[in-house]
PDB file of C-alpha atoms and ligand atoms in Angstrom:
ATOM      1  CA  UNK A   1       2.956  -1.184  -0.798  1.00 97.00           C
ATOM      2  CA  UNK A   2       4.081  -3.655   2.194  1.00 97.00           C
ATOM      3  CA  UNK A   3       6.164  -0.540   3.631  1.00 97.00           C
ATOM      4  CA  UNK A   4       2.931   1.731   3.151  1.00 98.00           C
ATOM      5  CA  UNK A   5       0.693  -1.245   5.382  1.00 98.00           C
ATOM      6  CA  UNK A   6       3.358  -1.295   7.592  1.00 98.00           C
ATOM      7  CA  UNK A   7       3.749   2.268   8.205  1.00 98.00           C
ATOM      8  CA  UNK A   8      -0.177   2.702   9.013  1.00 98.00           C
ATOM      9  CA  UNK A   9      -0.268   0.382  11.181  1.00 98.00           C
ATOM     10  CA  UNK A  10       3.109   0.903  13.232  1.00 98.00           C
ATOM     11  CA  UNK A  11       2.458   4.542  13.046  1.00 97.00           C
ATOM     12  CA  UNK A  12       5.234   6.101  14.980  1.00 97.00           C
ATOM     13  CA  UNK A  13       5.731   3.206  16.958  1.00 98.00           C
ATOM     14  CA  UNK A  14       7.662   1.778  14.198  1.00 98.00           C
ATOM     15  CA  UNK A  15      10.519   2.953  12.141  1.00 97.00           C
ATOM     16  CA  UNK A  16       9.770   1.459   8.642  1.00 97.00           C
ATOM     17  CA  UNK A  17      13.054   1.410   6.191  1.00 96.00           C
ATOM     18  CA  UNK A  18      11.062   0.048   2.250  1.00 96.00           C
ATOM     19  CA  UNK A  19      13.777  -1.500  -0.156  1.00 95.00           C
ATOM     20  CA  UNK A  20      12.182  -0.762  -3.501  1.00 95.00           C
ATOM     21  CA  UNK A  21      11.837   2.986  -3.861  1.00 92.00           C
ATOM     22  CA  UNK A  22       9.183   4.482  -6.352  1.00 94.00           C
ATOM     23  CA  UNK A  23       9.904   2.954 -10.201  1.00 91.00           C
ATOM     24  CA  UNK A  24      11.767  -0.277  -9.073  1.00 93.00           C
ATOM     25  CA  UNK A  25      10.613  -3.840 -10.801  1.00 94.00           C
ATOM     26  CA  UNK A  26      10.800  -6.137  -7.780  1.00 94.00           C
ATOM     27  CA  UNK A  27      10.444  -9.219  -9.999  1.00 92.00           C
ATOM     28  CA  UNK A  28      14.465  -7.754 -11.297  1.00 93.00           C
ATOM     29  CA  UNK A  29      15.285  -6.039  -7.824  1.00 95.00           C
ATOM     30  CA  UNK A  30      18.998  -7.426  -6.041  1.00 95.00           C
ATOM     31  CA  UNK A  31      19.296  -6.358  -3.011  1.00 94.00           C
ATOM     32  CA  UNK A  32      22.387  -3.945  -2.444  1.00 93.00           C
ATOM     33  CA  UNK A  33      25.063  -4.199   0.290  1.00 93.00           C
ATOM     34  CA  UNK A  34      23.446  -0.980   1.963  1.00 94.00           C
ATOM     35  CA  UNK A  35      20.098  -3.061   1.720  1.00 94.00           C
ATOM     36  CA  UNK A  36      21.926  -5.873   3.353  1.00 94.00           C
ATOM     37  CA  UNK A  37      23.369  -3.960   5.902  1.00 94.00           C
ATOM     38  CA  UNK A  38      19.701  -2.704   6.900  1.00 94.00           C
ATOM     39  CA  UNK A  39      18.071  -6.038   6.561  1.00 95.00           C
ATOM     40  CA  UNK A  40      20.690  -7.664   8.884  1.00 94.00           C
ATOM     41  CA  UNK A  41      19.646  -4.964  11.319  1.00 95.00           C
ATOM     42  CA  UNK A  42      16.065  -4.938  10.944  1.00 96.00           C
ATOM     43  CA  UNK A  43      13.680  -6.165  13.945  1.00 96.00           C
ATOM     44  CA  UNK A  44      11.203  -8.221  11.077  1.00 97.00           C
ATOM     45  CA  UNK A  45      11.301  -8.448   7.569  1.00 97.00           C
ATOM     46  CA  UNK A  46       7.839  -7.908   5.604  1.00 97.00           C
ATOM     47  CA  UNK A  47       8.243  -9.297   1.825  1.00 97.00           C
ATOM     48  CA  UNK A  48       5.511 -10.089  -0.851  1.00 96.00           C
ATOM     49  CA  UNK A  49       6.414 -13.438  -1.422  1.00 95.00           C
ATOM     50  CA  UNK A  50       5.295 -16.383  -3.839  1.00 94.00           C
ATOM     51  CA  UNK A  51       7.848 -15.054  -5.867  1.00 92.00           C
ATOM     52  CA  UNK A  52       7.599 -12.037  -6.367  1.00 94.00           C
ATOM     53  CA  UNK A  53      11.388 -10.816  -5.114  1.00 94.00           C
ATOM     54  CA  UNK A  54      12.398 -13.636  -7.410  1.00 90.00           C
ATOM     55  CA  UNK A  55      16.349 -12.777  -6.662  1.00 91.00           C
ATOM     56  CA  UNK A  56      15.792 -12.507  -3.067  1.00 92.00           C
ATOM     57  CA  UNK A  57      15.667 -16.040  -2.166  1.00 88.00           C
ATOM     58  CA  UNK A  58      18.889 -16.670  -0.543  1.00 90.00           C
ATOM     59  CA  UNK A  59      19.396 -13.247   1.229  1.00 92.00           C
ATOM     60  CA  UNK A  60      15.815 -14.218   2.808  1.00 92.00           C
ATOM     61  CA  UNK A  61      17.270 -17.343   3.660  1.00 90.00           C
ATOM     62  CA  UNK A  62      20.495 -15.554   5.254  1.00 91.00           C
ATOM     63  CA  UNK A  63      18.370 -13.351   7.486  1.00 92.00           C
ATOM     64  CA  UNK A  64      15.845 -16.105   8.185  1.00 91.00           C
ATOM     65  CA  UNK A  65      19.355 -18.179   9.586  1.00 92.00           C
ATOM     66  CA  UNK A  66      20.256 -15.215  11.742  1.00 92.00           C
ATOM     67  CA  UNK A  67      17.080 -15.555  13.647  1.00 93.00           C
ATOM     68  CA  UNK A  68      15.643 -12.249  11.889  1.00 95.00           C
ATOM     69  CA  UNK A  69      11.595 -12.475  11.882  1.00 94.00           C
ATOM     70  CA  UNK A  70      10.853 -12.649   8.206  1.00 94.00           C
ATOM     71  CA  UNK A  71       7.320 -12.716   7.084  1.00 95.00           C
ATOM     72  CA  UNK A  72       5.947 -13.439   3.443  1.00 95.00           C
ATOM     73  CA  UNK A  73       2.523 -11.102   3.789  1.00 96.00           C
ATOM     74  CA  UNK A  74       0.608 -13.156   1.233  1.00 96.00           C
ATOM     75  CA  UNK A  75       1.319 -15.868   3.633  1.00 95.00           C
ATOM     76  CA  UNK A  76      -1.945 -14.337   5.667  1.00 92.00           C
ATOM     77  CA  UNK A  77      -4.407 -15.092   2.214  1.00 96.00           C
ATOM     78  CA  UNK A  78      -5.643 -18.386   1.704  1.00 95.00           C
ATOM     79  CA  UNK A  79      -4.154 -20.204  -0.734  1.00 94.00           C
ATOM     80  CA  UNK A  80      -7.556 -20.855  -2.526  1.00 96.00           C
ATOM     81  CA  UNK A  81      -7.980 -17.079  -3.207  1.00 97.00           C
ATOM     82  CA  UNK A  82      -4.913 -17.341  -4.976  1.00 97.00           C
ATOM     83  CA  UNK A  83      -5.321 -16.512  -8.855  1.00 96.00           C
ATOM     84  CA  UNK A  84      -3.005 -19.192 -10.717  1.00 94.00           C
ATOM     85  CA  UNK A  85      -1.212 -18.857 -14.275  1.00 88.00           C
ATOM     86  CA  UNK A  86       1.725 -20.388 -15.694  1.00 80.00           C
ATOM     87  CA  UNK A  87       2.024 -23.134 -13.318  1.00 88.00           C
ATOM     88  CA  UNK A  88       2.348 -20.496 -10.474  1.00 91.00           C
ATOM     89  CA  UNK A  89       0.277 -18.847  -7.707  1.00 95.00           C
ATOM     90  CA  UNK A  90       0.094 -14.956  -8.973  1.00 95.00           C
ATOM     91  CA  UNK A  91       2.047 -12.780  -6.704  1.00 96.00           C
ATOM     92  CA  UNK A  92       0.170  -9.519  -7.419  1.00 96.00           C
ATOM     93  CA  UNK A  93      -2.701  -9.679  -4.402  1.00 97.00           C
ATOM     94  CA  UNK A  94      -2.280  -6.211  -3.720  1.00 97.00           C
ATOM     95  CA  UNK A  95      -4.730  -4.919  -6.735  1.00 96.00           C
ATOM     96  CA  UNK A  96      -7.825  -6.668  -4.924  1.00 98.00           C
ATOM     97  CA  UNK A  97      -8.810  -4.019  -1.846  1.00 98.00           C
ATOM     98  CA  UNK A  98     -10.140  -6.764  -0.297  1.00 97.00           C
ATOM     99  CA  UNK A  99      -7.266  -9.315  -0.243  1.00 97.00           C
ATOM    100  CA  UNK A 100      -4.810  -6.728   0.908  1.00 98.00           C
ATOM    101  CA  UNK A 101      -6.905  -6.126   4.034  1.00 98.00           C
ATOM    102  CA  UNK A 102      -5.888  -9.328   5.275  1.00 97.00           C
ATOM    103  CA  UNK A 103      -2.478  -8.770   4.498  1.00 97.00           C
ATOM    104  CA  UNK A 104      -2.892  -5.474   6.563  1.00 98.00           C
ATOM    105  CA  UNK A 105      -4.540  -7.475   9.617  1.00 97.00           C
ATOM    106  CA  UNK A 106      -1.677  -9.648   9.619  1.00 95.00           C
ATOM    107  CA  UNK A 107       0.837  -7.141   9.660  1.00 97.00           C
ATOM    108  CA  UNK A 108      -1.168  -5.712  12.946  1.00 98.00           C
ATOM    109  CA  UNK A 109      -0.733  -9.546  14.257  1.00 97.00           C
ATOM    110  CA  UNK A 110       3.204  -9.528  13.779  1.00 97.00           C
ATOM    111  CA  UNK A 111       3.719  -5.911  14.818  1.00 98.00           C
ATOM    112  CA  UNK A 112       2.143  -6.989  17.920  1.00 98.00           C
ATOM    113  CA  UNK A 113       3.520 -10.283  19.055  1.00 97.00           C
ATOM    114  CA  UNK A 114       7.185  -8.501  18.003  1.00 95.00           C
ATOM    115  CA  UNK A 115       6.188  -5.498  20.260  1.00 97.00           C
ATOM    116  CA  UNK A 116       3.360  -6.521  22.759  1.00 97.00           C
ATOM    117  CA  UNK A 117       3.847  -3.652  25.003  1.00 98.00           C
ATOM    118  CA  UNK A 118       2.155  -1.875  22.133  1.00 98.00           C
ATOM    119  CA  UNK A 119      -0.594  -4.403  20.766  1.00 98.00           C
ATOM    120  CA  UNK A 120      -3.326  -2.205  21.543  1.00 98.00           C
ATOM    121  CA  UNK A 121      -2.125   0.850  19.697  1.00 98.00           C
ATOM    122  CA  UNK A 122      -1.190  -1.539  16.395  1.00 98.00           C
ATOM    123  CA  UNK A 123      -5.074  -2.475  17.028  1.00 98.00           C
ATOM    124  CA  UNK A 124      -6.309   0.874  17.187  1.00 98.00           C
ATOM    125  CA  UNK A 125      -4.217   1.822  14.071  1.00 98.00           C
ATOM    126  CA  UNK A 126      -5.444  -0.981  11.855  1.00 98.00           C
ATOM    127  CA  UNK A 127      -9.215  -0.533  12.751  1.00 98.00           C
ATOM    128  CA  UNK A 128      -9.024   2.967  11.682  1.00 98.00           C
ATOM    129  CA  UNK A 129      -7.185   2.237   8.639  1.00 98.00           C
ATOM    130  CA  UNK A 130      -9.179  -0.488   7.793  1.00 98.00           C
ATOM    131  CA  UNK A 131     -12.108   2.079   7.520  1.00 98.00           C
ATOM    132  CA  UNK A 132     -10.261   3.663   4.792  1.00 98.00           C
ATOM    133  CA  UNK A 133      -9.412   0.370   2.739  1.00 98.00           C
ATOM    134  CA  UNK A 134     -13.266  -0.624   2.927  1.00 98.00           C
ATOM    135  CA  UNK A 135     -14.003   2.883   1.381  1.00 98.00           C
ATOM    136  CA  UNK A 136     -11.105   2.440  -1.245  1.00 98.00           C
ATOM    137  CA  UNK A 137     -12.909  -0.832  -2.030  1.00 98.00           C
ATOM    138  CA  UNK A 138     -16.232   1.097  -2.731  1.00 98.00           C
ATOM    139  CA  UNK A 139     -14.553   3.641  -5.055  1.00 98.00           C
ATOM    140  CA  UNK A 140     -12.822   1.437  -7.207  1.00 98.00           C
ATOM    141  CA  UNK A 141     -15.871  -0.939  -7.605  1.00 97.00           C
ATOM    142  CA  UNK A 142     -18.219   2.058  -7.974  1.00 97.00           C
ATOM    143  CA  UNK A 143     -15.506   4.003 -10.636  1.00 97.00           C
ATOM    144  CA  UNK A 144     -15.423   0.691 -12.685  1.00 96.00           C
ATOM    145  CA  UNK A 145     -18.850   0.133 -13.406  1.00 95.00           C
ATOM    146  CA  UNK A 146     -19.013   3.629 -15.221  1.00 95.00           C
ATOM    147  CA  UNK A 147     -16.934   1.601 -17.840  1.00 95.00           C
ATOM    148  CA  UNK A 148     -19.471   0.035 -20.265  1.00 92.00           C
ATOM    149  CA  UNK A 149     -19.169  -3.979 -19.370  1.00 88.00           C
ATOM    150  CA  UNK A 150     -18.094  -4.850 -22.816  1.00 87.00           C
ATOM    151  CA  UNK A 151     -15.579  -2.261 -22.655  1.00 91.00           C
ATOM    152  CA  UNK A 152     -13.945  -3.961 -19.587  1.00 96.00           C
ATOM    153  CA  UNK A 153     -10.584  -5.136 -21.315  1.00 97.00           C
ATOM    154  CA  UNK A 154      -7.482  -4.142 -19.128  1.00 97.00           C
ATOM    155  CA  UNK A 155      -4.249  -4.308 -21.185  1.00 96.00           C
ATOM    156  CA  UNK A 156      -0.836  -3.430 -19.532  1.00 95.00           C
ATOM    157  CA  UNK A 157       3.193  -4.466 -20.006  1.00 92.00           C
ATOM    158  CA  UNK A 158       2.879  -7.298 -17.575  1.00 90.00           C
ATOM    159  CA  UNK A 159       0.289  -9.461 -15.985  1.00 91.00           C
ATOM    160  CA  UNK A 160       0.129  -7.476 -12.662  1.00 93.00           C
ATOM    161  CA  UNK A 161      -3.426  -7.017 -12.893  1.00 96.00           C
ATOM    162  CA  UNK A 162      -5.238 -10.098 -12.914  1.00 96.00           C
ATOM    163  CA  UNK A 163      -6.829  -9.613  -8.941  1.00 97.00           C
ATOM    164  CA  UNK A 164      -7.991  -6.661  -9.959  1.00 98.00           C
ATOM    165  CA  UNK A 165      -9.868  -7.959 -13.182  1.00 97.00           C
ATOM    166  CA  UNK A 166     -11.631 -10.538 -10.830  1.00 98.00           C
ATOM    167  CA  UNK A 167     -12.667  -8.487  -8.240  1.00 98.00           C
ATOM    168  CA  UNK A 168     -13.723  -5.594 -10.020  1.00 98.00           C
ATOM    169  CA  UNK A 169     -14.903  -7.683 -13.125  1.00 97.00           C
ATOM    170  CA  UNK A 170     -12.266  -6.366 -15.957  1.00 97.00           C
ATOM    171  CA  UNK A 171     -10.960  -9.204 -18.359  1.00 96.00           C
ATOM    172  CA  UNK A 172      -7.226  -8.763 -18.446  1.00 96.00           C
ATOM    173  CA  UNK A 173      -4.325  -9.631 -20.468  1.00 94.00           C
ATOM    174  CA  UNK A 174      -0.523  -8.770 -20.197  1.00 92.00           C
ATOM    175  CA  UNK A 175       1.935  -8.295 -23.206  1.00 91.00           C
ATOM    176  CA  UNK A 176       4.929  -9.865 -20.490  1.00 88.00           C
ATOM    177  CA  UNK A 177       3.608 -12.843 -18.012  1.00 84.00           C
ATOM    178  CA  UNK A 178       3.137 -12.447 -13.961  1.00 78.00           C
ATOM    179  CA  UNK A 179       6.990 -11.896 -13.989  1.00 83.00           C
ATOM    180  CA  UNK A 180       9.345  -9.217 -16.151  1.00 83.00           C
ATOM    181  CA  UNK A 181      12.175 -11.805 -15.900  1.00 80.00           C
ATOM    182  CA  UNK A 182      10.856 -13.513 -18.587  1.00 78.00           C
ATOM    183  CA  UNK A 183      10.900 -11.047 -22.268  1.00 78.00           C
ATOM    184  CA  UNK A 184       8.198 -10.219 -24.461  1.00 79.00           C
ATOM    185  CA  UNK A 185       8.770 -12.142 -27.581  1.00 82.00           C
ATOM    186  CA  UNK A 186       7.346 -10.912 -31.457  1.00 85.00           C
ATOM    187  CA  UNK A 187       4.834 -13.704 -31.212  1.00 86.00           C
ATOM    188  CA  UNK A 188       3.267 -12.179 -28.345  1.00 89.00           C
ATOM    189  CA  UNK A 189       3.596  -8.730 -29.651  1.00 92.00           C
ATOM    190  CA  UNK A 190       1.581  -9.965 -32.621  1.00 93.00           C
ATOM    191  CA  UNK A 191      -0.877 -12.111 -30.598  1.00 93.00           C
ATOM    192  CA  UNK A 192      -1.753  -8.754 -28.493  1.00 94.00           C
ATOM    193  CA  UNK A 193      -1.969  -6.448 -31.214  1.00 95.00           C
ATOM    194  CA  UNK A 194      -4.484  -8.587 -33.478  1.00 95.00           C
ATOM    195  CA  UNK A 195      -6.471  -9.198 -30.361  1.00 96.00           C
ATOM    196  CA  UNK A 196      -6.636  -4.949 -30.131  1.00 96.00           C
ATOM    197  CA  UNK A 197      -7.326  -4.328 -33.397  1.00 96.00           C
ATOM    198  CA  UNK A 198      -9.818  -7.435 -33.828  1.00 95.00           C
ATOM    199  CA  UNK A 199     -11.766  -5.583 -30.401  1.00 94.00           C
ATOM    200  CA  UNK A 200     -11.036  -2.411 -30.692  1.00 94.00           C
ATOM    201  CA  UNK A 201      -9.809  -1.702 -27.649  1.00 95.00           C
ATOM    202  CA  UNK A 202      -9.609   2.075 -27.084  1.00 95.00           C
ATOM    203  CA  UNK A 203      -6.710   2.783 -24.640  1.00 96.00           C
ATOM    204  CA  UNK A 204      -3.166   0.154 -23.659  1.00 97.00           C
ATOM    205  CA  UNK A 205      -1.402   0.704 -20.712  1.00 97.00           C
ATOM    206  CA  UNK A 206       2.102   1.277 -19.460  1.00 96.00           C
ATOM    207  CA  UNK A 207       3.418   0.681 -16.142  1.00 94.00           C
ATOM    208  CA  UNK A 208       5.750   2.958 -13.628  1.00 92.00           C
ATOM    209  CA  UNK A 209       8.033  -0.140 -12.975  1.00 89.00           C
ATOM    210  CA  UNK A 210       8.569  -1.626 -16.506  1.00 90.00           C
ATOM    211  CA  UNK A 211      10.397  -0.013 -19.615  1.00 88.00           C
ATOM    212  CA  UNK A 212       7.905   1.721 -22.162  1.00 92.00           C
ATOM    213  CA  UNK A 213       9.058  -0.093 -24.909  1.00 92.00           C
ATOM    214  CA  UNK A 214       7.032  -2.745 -25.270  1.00 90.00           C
ATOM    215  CA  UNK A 215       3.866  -1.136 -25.121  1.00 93.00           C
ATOM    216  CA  UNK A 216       4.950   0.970 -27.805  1.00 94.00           C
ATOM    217  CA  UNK A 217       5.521  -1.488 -29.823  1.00 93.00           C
ATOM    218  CA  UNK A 218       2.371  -2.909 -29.227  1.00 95.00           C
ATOM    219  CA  UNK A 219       0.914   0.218 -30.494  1.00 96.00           C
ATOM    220  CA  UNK A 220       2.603   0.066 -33.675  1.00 96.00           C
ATOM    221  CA  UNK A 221       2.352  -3.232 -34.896  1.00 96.00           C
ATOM    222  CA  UNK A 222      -1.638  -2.265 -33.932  1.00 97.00           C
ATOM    223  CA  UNK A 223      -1.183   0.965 -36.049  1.00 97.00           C
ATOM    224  CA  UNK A 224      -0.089  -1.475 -38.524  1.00 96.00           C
ATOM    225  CA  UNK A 225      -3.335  -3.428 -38.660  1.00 96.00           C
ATOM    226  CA  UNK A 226      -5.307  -0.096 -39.141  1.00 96.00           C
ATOM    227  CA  UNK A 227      -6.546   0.200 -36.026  1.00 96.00           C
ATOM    228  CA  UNK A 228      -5.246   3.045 -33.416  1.00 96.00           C
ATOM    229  CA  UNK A 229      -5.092   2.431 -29.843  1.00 96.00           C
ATOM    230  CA  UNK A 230      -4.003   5.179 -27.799  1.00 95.00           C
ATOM    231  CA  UNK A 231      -1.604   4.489 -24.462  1.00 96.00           C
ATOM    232  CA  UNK A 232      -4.221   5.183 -21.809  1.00 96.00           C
ATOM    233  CA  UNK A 233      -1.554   6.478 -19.371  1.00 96.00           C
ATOM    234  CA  UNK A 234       0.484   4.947 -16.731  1.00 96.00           C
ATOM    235  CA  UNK A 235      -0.245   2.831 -13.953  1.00 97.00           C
ATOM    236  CA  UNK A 236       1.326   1.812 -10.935  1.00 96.00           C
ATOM    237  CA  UNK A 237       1.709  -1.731 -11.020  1.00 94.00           C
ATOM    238  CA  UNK A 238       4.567  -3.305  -8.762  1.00 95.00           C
ATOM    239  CA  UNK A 239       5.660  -0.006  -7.687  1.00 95.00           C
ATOM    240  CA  UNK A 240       3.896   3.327  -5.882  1.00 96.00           C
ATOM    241  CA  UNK A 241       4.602   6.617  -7.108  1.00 96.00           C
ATOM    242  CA  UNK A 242       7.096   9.331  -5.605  1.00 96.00           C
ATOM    243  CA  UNK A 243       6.760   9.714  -1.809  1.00 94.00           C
ATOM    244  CA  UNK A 244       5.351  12.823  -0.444  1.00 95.00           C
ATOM    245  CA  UNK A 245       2.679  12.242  -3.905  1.00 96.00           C
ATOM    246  CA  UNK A 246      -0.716  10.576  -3.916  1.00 96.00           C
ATOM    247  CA  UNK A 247       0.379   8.108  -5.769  1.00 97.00           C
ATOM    248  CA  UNK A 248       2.930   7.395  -3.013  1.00 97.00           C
ATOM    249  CA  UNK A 249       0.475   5.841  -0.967  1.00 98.00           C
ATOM    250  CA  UNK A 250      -1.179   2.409  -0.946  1.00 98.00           C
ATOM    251  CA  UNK A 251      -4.637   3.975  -1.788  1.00 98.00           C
ATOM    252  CA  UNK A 252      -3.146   6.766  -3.657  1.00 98.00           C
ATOM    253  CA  UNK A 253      -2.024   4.290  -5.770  1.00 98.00           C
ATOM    254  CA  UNK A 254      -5.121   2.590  -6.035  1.00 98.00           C
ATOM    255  CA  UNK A 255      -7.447   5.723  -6.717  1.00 98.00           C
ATOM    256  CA  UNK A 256      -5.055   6.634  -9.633  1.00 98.00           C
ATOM    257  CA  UNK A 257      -4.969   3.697 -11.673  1.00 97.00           C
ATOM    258  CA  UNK A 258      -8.650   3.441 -11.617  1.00 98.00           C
ATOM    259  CA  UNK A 259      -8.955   6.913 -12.663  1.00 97.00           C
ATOM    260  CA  UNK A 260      -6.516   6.739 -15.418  1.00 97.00           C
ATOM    261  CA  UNK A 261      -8.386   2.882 -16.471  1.00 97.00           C
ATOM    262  CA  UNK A 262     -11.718   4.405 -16.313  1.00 97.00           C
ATOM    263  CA  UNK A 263     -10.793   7.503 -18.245  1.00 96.00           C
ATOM    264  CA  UNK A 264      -8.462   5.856 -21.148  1.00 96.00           C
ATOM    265  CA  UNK A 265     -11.081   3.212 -21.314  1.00 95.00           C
ATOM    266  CA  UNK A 266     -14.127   6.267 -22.067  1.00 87.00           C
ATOM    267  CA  UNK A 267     -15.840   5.374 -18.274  1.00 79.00           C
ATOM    268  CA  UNK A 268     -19.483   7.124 -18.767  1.00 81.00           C
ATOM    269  CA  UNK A 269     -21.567   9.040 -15.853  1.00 69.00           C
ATOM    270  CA  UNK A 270     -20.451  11.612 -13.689  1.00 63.00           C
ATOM    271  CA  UNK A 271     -17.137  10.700 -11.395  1.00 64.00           C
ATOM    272  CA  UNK A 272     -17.902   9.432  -8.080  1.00 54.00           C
ATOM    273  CA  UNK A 273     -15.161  11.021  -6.493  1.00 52.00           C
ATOM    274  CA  UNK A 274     -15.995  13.720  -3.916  1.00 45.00           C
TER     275      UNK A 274
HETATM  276 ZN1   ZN B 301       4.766  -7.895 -11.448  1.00 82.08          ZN
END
């Protein structure tokens, strides 16, 4: 997502290498002596940050030493739009349209006092994809309200989607908390699944990034209540899809999971999309 906002702004001016390829968890991710190699090179470094790249800490701090430029992008929200749980500030800002547009006005800041020769064209490049964000925004909030509000329960393999539940009013709940490094235990499987079957919530989710497993198991020990919930589909959570896809873009992304949430979660009225 950070390469994607960097790549629409830089445009051509820019030659944009992205660590975590399509499927990769980077709450797991190590970076790899060819990643190394590349970072040590690198003119700036854009990274999520509040944790996120939990096992990136100390190459971060290695590049930072070198005198690399290394910017944390959630470092451009204010801290009080910051969704806290567990103790921590939620790392997952990119699932609220709105939040990631600062994070993209940022990026046109940095690109720009890097390169200032070229400040005008990372200017030009963010206004116009700006226009598209502030569209995105419109279809996602539009798409969600064809779900029925009481039907507005968003349940995936890890808490990736809690900015997304507040700004597009879903309640949310994840069978794994805001990180993977930490396992699903049987307690939470069972907490989950009675919560399902008590609500009778029509459609789980899995995600691209994180193994299937868990949901499944969700779904059984659901089955085993009586109750059938069906996996909605799969979602892009801390990971875009295949380049050269839809899904391999930032709003791609973002179009597809609201589909695939409005759909698993029986969304009434006509789609929106043109
Ligand atoms: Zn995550």
């Amino acid at each position: 997502m950070i390469a994607d906002a960097v790549t629409n702004v830089g445009g051509d001016l820019v030659e944009v290498t992205a660590l975590m390829g399509p499927g990769v968890d980077p709450h797991l991710y190590k970076a790899s002596a060819g990643d190394l190699t590349a970072m040590m090179a690198a003119d700036v470094i854009f990274f999520n940050g509040l944790h996120l790249e939990g096992k990136l800490t100390e190459v971060l701090e290695q590049t930072e030493k070198k005198g690399i430029r290394t910017h944390a992008v959630t470092e451009s929200i204010p801290p009080e739009s910051f969704i806290r749980l567990e103790g921590a500030e939620d790392p997952h800002v990119w699932f609220d349209v709105i939040l990631w547009m600062q994070v993209v006005m940022r990026t046109r800041d940095v690109l720009a006092e890097v390169d200032p020769t070229h400040g005008e064209r990372y200017e030009e490049n963010a206004a116009a994809y700006m226009e598209e964000l502030i569209e995105l925004n419109g279809y996602v909030r539009d798409q969600a309200e064809r779900v029925p509000e009481g039907q507005r329960v968003l349940i995936t393999a890890h808490d990736a989607f809690h900015y997304f539940g507040r700004a597009y009013g879903f309640e949310v709940r994840g069978l794994q908390g805001i990180s993977t490094a930490t396992e699903a235990g049987t307690a939470d499987v069972k907490e989950l699944s009675e919560f399902i079957a008590t609500q009778k919530i029509p459609a789980i989710f899995v995600e691209s990034s994180v193994p299937k497993r868990n949901i499944e198991a969700v779904r059984a020990a659901v089955k085993a209540r009586g109750f059938e919930v069906e996996i909605g589909g799969e979602l892009y959570s801390d990971a875009m899809g295949d380049p050269g896809t839809p899904e391999g873009t930032y709003i791609g992304m973002v179009r597809h999971n609201i589909d695939t949430i409005v759909k698993g979660l029986h969304g009434e009225g006509p789609s929106r999309d043109d």
